[in-house]
XYZ file of C-alpha atoms in Angstrom:
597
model
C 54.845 28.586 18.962
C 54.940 31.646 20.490
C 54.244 32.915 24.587
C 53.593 30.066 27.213
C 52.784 31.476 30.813
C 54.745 29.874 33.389
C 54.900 26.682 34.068
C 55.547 25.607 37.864
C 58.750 27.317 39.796
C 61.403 26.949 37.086
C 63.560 30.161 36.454
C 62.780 31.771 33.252
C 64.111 33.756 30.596
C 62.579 37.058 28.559
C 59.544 35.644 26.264
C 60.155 36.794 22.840
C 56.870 37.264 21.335
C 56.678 34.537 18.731
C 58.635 31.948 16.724
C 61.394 34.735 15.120
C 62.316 33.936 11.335
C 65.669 32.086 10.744
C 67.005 34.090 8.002
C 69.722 31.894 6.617
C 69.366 28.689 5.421
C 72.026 25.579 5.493
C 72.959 24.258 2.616
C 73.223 20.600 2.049
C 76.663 18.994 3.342
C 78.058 15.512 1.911
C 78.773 12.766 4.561
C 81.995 11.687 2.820
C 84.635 9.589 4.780
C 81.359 8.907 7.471
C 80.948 5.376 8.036
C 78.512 3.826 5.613
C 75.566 0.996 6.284
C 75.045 -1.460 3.583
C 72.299 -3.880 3.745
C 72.675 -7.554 1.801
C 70.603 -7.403 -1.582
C 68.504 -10.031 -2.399
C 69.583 -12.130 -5.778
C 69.751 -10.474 -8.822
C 66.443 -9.294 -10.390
C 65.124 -10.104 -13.425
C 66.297 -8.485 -16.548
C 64.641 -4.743 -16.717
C 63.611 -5.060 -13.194
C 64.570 -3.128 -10.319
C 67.214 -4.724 -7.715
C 65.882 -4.893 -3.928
C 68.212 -4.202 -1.185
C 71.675 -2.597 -1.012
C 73.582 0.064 0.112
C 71.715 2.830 1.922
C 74.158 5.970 0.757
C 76.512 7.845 2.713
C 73.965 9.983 4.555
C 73.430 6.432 6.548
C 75.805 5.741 9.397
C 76.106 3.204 11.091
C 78.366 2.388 14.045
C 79.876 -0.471 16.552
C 81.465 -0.391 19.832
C 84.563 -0.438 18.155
C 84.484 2.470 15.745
C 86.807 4.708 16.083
C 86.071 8.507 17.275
C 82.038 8.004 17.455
C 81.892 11.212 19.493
C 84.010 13.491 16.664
C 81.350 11.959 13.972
C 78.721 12.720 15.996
C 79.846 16.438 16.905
C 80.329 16.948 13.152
C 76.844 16.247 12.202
C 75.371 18.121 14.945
C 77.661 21.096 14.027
C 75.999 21.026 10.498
C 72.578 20.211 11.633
C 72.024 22.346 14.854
C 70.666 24.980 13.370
C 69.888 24.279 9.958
C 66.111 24.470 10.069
C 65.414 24.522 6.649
C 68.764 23.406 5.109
C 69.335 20.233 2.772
C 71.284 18.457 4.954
C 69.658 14.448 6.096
C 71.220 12.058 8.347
C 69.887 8.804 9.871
C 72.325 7.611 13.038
C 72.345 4.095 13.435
C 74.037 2.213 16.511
C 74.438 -2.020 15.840
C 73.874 -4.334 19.058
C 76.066 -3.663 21.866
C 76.925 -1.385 24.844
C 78.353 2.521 24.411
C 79.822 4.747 26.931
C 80.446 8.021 26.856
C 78.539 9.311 24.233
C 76.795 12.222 24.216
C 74.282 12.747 21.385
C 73.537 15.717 20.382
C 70.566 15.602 17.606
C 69.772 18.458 15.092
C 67.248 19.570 12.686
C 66.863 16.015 9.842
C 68.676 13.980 12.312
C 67.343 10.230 13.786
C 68.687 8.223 15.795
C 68.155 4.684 16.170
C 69.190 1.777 17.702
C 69.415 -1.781 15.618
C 68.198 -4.140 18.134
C 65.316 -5.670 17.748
C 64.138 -4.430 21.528
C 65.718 -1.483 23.118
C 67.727 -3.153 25.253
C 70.258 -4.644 22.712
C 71.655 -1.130 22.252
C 72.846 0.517 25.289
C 74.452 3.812 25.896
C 75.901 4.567 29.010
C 75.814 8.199 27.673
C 72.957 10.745 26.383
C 70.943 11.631 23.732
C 70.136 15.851 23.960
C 68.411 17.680 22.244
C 68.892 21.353 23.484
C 68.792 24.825 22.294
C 71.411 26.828 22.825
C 71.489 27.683 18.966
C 68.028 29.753 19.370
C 68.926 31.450 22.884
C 67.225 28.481 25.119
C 64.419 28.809 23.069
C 63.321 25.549 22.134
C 59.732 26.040 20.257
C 61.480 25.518 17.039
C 63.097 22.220 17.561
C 61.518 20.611 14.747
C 61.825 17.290 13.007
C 64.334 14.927 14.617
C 63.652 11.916 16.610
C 65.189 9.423 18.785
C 64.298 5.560 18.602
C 64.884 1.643 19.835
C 67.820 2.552 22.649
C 68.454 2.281 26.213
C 70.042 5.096 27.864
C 72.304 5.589 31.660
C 72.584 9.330 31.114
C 75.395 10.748 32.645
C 73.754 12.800 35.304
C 70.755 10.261 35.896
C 68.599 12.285 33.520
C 68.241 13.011 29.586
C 67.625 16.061 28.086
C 64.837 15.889 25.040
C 63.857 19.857 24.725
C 61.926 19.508 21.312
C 58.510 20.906 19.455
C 56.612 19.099 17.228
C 57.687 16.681 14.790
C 60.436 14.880 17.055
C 58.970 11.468 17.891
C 60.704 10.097 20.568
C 59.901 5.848 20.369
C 61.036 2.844 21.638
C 63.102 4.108 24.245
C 64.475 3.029 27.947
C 65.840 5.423 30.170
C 67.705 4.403 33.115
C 66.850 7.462 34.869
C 64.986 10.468 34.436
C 63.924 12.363 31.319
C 63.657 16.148 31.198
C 61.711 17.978 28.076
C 62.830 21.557 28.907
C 65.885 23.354 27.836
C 68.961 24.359 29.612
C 67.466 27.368 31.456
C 64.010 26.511 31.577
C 62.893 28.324 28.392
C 60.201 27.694 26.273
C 59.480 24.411 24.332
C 56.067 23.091 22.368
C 56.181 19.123 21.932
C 55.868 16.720 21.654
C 55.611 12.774 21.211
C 56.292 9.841 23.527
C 55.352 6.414 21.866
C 56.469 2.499 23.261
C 58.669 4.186 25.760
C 60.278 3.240 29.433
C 61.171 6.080 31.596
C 62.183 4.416 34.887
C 62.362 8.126 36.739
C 60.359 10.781 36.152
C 59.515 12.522 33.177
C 59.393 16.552 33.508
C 58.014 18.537 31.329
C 58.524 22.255 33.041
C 57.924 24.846 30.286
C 56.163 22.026 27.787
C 53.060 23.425 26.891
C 51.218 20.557 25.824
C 52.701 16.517 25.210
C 51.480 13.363 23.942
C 52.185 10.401 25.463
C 50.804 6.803 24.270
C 51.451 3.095 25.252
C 54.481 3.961 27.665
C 55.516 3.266 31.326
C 56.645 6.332 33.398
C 58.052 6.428 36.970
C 55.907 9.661 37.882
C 55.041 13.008 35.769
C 56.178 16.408 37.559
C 54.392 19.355 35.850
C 51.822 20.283 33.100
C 51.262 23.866 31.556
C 47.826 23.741 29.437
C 47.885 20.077 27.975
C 49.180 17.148 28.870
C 47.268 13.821 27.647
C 48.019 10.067 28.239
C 46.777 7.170 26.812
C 47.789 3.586 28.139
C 50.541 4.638 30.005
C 51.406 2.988 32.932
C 52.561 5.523 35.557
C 50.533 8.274 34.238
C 48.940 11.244 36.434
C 45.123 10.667 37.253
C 42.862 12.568 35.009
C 42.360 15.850 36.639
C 41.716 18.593 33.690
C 41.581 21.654 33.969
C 43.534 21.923 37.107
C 46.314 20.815 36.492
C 45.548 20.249 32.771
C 45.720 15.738 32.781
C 43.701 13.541 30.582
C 44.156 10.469 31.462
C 42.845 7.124 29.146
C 43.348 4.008 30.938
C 44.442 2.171 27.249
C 44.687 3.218 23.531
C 41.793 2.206 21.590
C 43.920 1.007 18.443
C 47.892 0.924 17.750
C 50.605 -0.307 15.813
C 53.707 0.720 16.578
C 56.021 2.136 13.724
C 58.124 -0.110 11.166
C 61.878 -0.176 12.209
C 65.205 -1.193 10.698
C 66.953 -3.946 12.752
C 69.692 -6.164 12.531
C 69.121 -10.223 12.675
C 72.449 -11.511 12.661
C 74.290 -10.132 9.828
C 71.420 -9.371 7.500
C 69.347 -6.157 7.794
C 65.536 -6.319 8.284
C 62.288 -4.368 9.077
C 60.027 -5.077 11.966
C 56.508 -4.952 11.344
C 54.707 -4.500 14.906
C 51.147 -6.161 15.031
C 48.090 -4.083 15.373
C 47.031 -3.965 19.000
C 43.572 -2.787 20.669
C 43.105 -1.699 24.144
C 46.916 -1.317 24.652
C 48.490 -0.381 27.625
C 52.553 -0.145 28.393
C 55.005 -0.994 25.707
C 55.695 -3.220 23.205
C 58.457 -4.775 24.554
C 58.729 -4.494 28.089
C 58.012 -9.058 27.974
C 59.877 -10.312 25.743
C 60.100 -9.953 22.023
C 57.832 -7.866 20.320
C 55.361 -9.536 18.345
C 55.000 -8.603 14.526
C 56.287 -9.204 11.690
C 59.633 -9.323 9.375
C 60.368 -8.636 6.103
C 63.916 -8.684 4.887
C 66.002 -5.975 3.343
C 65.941 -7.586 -0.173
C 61.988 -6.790 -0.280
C 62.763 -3.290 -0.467
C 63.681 -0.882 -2.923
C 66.815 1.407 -1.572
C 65.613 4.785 -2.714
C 68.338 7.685 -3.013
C 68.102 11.464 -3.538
C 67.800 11.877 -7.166
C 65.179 9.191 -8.688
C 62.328 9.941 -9.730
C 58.684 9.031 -9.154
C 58.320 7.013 -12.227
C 61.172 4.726 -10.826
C 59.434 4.412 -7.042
C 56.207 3.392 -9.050
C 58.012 1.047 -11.144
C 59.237 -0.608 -7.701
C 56.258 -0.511 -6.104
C 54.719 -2.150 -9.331
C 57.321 -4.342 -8.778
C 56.156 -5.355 -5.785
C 58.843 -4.064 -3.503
C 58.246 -2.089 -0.797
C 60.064 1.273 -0.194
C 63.176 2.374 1.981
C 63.484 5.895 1.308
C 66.869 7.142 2.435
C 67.815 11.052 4.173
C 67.836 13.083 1.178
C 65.203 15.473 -0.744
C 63.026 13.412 -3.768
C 61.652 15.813 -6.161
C 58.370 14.663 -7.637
C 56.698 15.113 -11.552
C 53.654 12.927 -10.239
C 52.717 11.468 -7.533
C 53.892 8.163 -5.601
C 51.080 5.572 -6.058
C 50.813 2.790 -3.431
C 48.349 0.471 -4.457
C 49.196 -3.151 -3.115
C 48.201 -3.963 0.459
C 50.820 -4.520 2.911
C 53.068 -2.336 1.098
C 55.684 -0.424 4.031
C 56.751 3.260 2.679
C 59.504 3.748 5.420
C 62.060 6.705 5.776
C 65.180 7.295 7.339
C 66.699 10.344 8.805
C 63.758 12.932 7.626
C 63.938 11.959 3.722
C 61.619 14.780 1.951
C 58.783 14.427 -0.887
C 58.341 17.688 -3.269
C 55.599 17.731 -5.852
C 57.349 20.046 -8.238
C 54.167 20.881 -10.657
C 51.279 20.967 -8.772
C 50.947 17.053 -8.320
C 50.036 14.767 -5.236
C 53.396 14.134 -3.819
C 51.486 10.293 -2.817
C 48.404 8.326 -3.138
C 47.621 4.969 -1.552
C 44.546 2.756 -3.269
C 41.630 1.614 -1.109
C 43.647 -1.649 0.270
C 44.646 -3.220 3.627
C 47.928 -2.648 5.732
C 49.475 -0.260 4.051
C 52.294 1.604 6.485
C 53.604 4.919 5.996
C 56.379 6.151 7.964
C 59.250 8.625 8.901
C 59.266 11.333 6.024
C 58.334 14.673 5.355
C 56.450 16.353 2.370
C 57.096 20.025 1.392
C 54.318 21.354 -0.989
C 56.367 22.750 -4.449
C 56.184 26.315 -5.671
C 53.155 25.216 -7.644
C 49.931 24.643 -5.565
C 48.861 20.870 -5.309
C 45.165 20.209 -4.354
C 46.581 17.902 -1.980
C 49.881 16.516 -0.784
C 49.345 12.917 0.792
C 45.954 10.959 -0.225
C 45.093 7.763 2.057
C 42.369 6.287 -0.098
C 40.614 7.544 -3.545
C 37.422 9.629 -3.083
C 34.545 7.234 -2.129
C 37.010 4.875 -0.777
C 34.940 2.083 1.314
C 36.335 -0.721 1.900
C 36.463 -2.267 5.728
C 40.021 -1.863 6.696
C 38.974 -2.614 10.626
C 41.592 -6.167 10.579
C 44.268 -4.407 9.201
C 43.918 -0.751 8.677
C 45.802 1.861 7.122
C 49.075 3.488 9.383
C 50.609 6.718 8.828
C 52.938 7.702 11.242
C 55.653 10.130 11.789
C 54.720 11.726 8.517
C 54.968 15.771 8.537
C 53.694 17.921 5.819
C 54.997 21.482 5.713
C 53.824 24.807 3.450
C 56.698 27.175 3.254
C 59.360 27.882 5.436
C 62.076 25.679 3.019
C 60.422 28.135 0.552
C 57.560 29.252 -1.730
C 54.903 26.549 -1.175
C 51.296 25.891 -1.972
C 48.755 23.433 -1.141
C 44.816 23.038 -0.941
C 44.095 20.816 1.457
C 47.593 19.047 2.706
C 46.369 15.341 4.329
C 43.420 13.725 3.205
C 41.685 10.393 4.642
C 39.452 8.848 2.897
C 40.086 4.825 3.640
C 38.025 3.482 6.878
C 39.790 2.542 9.634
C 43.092 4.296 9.118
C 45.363 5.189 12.032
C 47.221 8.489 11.906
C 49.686 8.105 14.931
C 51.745 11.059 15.259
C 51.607 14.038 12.595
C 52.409 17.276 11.608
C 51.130 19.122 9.437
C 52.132 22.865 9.074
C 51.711 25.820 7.332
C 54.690 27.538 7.988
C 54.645 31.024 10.238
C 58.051 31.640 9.404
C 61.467 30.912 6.798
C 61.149 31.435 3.254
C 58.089 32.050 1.539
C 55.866 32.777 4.231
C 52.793 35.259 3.905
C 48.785 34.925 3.572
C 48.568 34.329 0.064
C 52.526 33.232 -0.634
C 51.858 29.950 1.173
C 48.131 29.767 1.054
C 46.721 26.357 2.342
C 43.185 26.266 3.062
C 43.146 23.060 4.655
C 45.642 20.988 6.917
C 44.006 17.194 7.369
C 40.668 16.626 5.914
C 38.873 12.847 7.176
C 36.407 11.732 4.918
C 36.729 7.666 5.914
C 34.786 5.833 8.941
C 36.055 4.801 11.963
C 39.641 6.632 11.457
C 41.235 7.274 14.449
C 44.099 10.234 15.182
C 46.755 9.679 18.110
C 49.111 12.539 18.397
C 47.191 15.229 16.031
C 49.888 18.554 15.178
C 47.880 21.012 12.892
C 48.683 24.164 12.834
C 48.100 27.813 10.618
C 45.627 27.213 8.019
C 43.946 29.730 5.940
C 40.748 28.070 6.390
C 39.969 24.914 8.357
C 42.692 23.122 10.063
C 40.991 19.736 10.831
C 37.493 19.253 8.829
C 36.062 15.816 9.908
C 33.230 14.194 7.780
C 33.573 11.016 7.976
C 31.279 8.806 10.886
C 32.495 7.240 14.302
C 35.927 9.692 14.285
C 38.195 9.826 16.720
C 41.440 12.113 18.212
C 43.436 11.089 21.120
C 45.336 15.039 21.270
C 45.034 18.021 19.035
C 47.090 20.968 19.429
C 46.842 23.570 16.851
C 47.326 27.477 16.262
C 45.593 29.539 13.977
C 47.165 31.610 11.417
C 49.503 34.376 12.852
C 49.206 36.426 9.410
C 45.495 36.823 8.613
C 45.171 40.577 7.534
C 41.952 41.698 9.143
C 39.063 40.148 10.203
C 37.611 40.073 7.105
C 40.519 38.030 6.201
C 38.778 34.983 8.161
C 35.476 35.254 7.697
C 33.248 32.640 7.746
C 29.827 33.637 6.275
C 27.948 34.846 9.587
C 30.595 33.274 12.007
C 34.059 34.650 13.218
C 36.930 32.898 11.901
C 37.058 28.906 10.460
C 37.226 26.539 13.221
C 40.583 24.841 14.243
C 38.742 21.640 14.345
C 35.560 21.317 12.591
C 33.270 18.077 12.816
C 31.213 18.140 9.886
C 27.352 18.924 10.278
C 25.866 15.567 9.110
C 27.649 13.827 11.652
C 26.304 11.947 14.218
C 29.088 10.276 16.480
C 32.413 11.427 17.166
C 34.681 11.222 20.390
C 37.627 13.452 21.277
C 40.095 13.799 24.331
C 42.500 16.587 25.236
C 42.083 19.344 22.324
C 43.693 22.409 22.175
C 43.686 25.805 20.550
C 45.749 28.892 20.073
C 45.751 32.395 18.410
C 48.586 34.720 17.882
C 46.705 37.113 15.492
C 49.882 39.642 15.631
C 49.079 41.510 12.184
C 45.559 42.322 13.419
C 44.965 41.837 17.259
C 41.833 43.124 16.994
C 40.705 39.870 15.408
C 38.049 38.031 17.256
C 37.898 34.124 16.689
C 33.852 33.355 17.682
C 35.657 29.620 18.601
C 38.426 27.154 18.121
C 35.946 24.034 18.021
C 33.083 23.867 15.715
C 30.706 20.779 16.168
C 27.306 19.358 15.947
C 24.406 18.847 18.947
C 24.232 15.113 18.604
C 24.147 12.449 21.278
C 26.722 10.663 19.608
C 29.470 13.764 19.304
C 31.718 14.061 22.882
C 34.220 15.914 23.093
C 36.614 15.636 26.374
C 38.593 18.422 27.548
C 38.641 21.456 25.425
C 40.593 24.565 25.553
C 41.308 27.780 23.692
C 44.126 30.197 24.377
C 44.881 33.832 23.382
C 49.043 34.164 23.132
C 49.703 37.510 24.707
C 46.229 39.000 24.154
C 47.016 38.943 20.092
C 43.388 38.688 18.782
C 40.952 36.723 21.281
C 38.210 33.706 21.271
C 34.369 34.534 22.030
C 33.773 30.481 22.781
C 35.697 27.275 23.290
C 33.081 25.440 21.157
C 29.959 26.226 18.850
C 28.840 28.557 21.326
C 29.932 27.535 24.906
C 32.760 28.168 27.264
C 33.935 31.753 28.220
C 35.486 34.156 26.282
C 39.586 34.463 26.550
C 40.404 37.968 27.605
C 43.606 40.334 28.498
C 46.960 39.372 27.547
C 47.567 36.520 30.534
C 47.528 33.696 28.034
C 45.105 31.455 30.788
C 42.788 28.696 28.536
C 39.156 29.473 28.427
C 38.295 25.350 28.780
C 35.355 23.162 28.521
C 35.418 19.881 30.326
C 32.594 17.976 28.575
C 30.560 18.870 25.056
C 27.651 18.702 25.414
């Protein structure tokens, strides 16, 4: 994420002029003498059969109040992780039941942290959870992929830090206090996430140039930059876009909060939260969350190392899958074919399709919930990298739909990587909550054609509907929706930095492929709080004729729009189709549209 304009009064550092490339990459770093979590395994399997259950490997930790030296363990992994953006290294942070003081957690690229209560409340720091960025100059627009989950926090100072970008849920949390999303020094950030949260004080953005926040409770909101949207959050600002930049829905049409690892007594277990509609405030802010349990012996323990032919064998099994922090190369792709079945990750673990294949598919069935891991395309280009439903898929899904949450695709950056189209949807009724999915701008193996990927998420099912949509740098299309009776609660997105001329982009008679396309045969479709960027820095003489592309049909509104040039590096004509002013000059201020049609 490159240039932001200012953002209120804060002091601010020198803009550089877009996200810089990290040059050297962290290699992988083993957790030995860490503390360990094991879970207890269910009874031995059958002969031939795969064992659910067991010990989660040593890139788990887990802690008590009465571990010794939590703060040195934690300052070791954050001195490997800080700055590893596209190293090996995968830890999940786990805190049992019980009150903490004087902790200060400092969370780096891979890294989640998690409480192991079955409500926030039963883990309690008197002590912080940062996330800063000292290691990129204050600059926090690359504070990727690292999240914070199921704790209640007295920071030190009566606020918590949380300076990320994109891909660093932040769920399940209580803050006794205040929350701030900017780095030390007010530079620039590009988030982020807020799901099933409590923030007693204020939360303030400063330099954030666009957030999601969903199904939370907030003691006030102190600043917005170009888009800042809120669904069924109590506390939220009223709905006042463009000026400043709010949307405001009263409730979430449909959630269901992620799947979490908890402790019930001694055994380990994973919540299920039920599907709610018209939600408003958190899960848990009356009592015990209502869902669902399933106990650790249901699951198959994944480590780094097997292969895909093993996680089908589970899954055949009928186990569901823990994958734990590590990097899973694939031959073939993960198939997911009972309903109900929970895909669940821990601290970032990452799915490679070595050969060209699918890294996973899920059938046509009910329930199925994907969470908490990352897919890199391989060196070989895949046609896709995560498939929710086969083609034609249409089956009614509306009881119990679909969830895929907190999973991130990426397309270079770790290296050489290739990819189609990255996400497709093509089950009814299936909930993305929280994504991202990006073609990388910078790391390893970056370039027009070295990463090509035409196509970030493509929706081809009815009635899906996208909370917290991240889609950024394709070659083509980032968002093509065909499917009927859509919907997006957020989109941000950039276009591709590195096109190489106009030319480069074209789209028969138009200028450039829309950011987010609704398909032409569609005839209702409802968005709120969408959001568009170019950086064209190889050719600023690009011209982008609009960031929204869309039918005229009754049944297709759209709710506040905006487009943005980044320092005057190649420029929209439109906001959508053919509406909304042109952006202009270098000043980086949106070109908006309040209402399509």
């Amino acid at each position: 994420m490159p240039t932001p304009p200012t953002a209120g009064s804060a002091p601010r550092a020198p803009r550089p002029s877009r996200r810089s490339v990290l040059a050297a990459m962290a290699a992988a770093v083993p957790a030995a003498g860490l503390p360990v979590l094991s879970g207890r395994a269910s009874a031995a399997p059958a002969a031939g059969a795969l064992p659910g259950g067991g010990d989660l490997g040593p890139n788990v930790l887990v802690f008590d109040p009465a571990t010794p030296n939590i703060q040195g363990t934690l300052d070791e992994i954050f001195k490997r992780q800080e700055s590893a953006q596209f190293g090996e290294g995968r830890f999940a942070l786990l805190f049992k039941p019980g009150t903490y003081r004087g902790l200060n957690a400092q969370i780096g690229f891979y890294t989640s942290i998690a409480g192991l209560g079955l409500s926030p409340g039963d883990t309690t720091f008197h002590g912080d959870v940062t996330v800063d960025a000292g290691w990129f100059n204050g600059n926090a627009t690359q504070n990727f992929w690292r999240s914070a989950e199921n704790l209640t926090l007295h920071p030190v100072n009566g606020t918590n830090r949380w300076a990320v970008a994109q891909a660093a849920p932040f769920r399940r949390m209580h803050i006794k206090g205040g929350l701030n999303l900017a780095p030390d020094g007010y530079g620039w950030a590009s988030g982020g996430y807020i799901a099933d949260s409590r923030i007693d004080g204020s939360v303030a953005p400063y330099s954030q140039q666009q957030w999601y926040t969903r199904d939370s409770s907030v003691g006030g909101w102190n600043n917005a930059v170009w888009n800042m949207v809120f669904s069924g959050v109590e506390g939220a600002p009223a709905q006042s876009f463009p000026d400043p930049p709010y949307t405001t829905l009263d409730t979430t049409p449909v959630s269901r909060e992620k799947p979490f690892l908890y402790l019930d007594g001694a055994d380990y277990k994973v919540f299920l939260p039920e599907k709610r509609t018209n939600a408003r405030g958190t899960t848990w802010g009356s009592g015990t969350p209502r869902g669902e349990s399933l106990p650790l012996g249901q699951f198959y323990v994944a480590k780094p190392g097997v292969d895909a032919a093993t996680l089908n064998a589970a899954l055949a099994q009928g186990l569901n899958l823990l994958l734990t922090p590590g990097i899973y190369h694939l031959d073939r792709p993960v198939e997911v074919r009972r309903p109900n079945t929970v895909v669940l990750g821990l601290g970032y673990p990452t799915l490679v399709p070595d050969n060209g294949a699918t890294a996973m598919k899920v059938a046509d069935v009910d329930g199925v919930r994907l969470a908490g891991f990352l897919i890199d395309a391989g060196p070989v280009n895949s046609a896709t990298l995560l498939e929710v439903g086969p083609e034609g898929a249409s089956a009614d899904h509306a009881a119990n739909p679909t969830t895929v949450q907190d999973v991130f695709i990426r397309i270079g950056g770790a290296g050489p990587g290739k990819a189609t189209t990255s996400m497709v949807i093509n089950s009814n009724h299936t909930l993305i909550d929280h994504t991202w999915v990006w073609r990388a701008d910078h790391g390893d193996g970056v370039g027009w054609e070295t990463n090509r990927a035409d196509h970030g998420v493509r929706v081809n099912g009815d009635d899906v509907l996208a909370t917290g949509l991240f889609v950024e740098h394709f070659n083509r299309y980032d968002v093509e929706w065909r499917g009927e009776r859509g919907r997006t609660v957020f989109f941000q997105n950039e276009k591709a930095y590195d096109a190489p001329n106009q030319a480069a982009i074209q789209n028969g008679d138009i200028k450039g492929y829309a950011a987010y396309k609704i398909a032409d045969g569609v005839t209702a479709h409802e968005g709120w709080g969408l959001g568009s960027y170019c950086y064209y820095n190889v050719d600023p003489t690009i011209r982008q004729d609009h960031g929204f592309q869309a039918p005229a049909k009754p049944g297709v509104k759209l709710h506040h729009l905006l487009v943005v040039s980044l320092g005057g590096k190649g420029q929209y004509e439109h906001v959508i189709n053919s509406i909304g002013a042109p952006t202009s000059g270098t000043s980086t201020v949106p070109s908006t549209v309040v209402s399509y049609p």
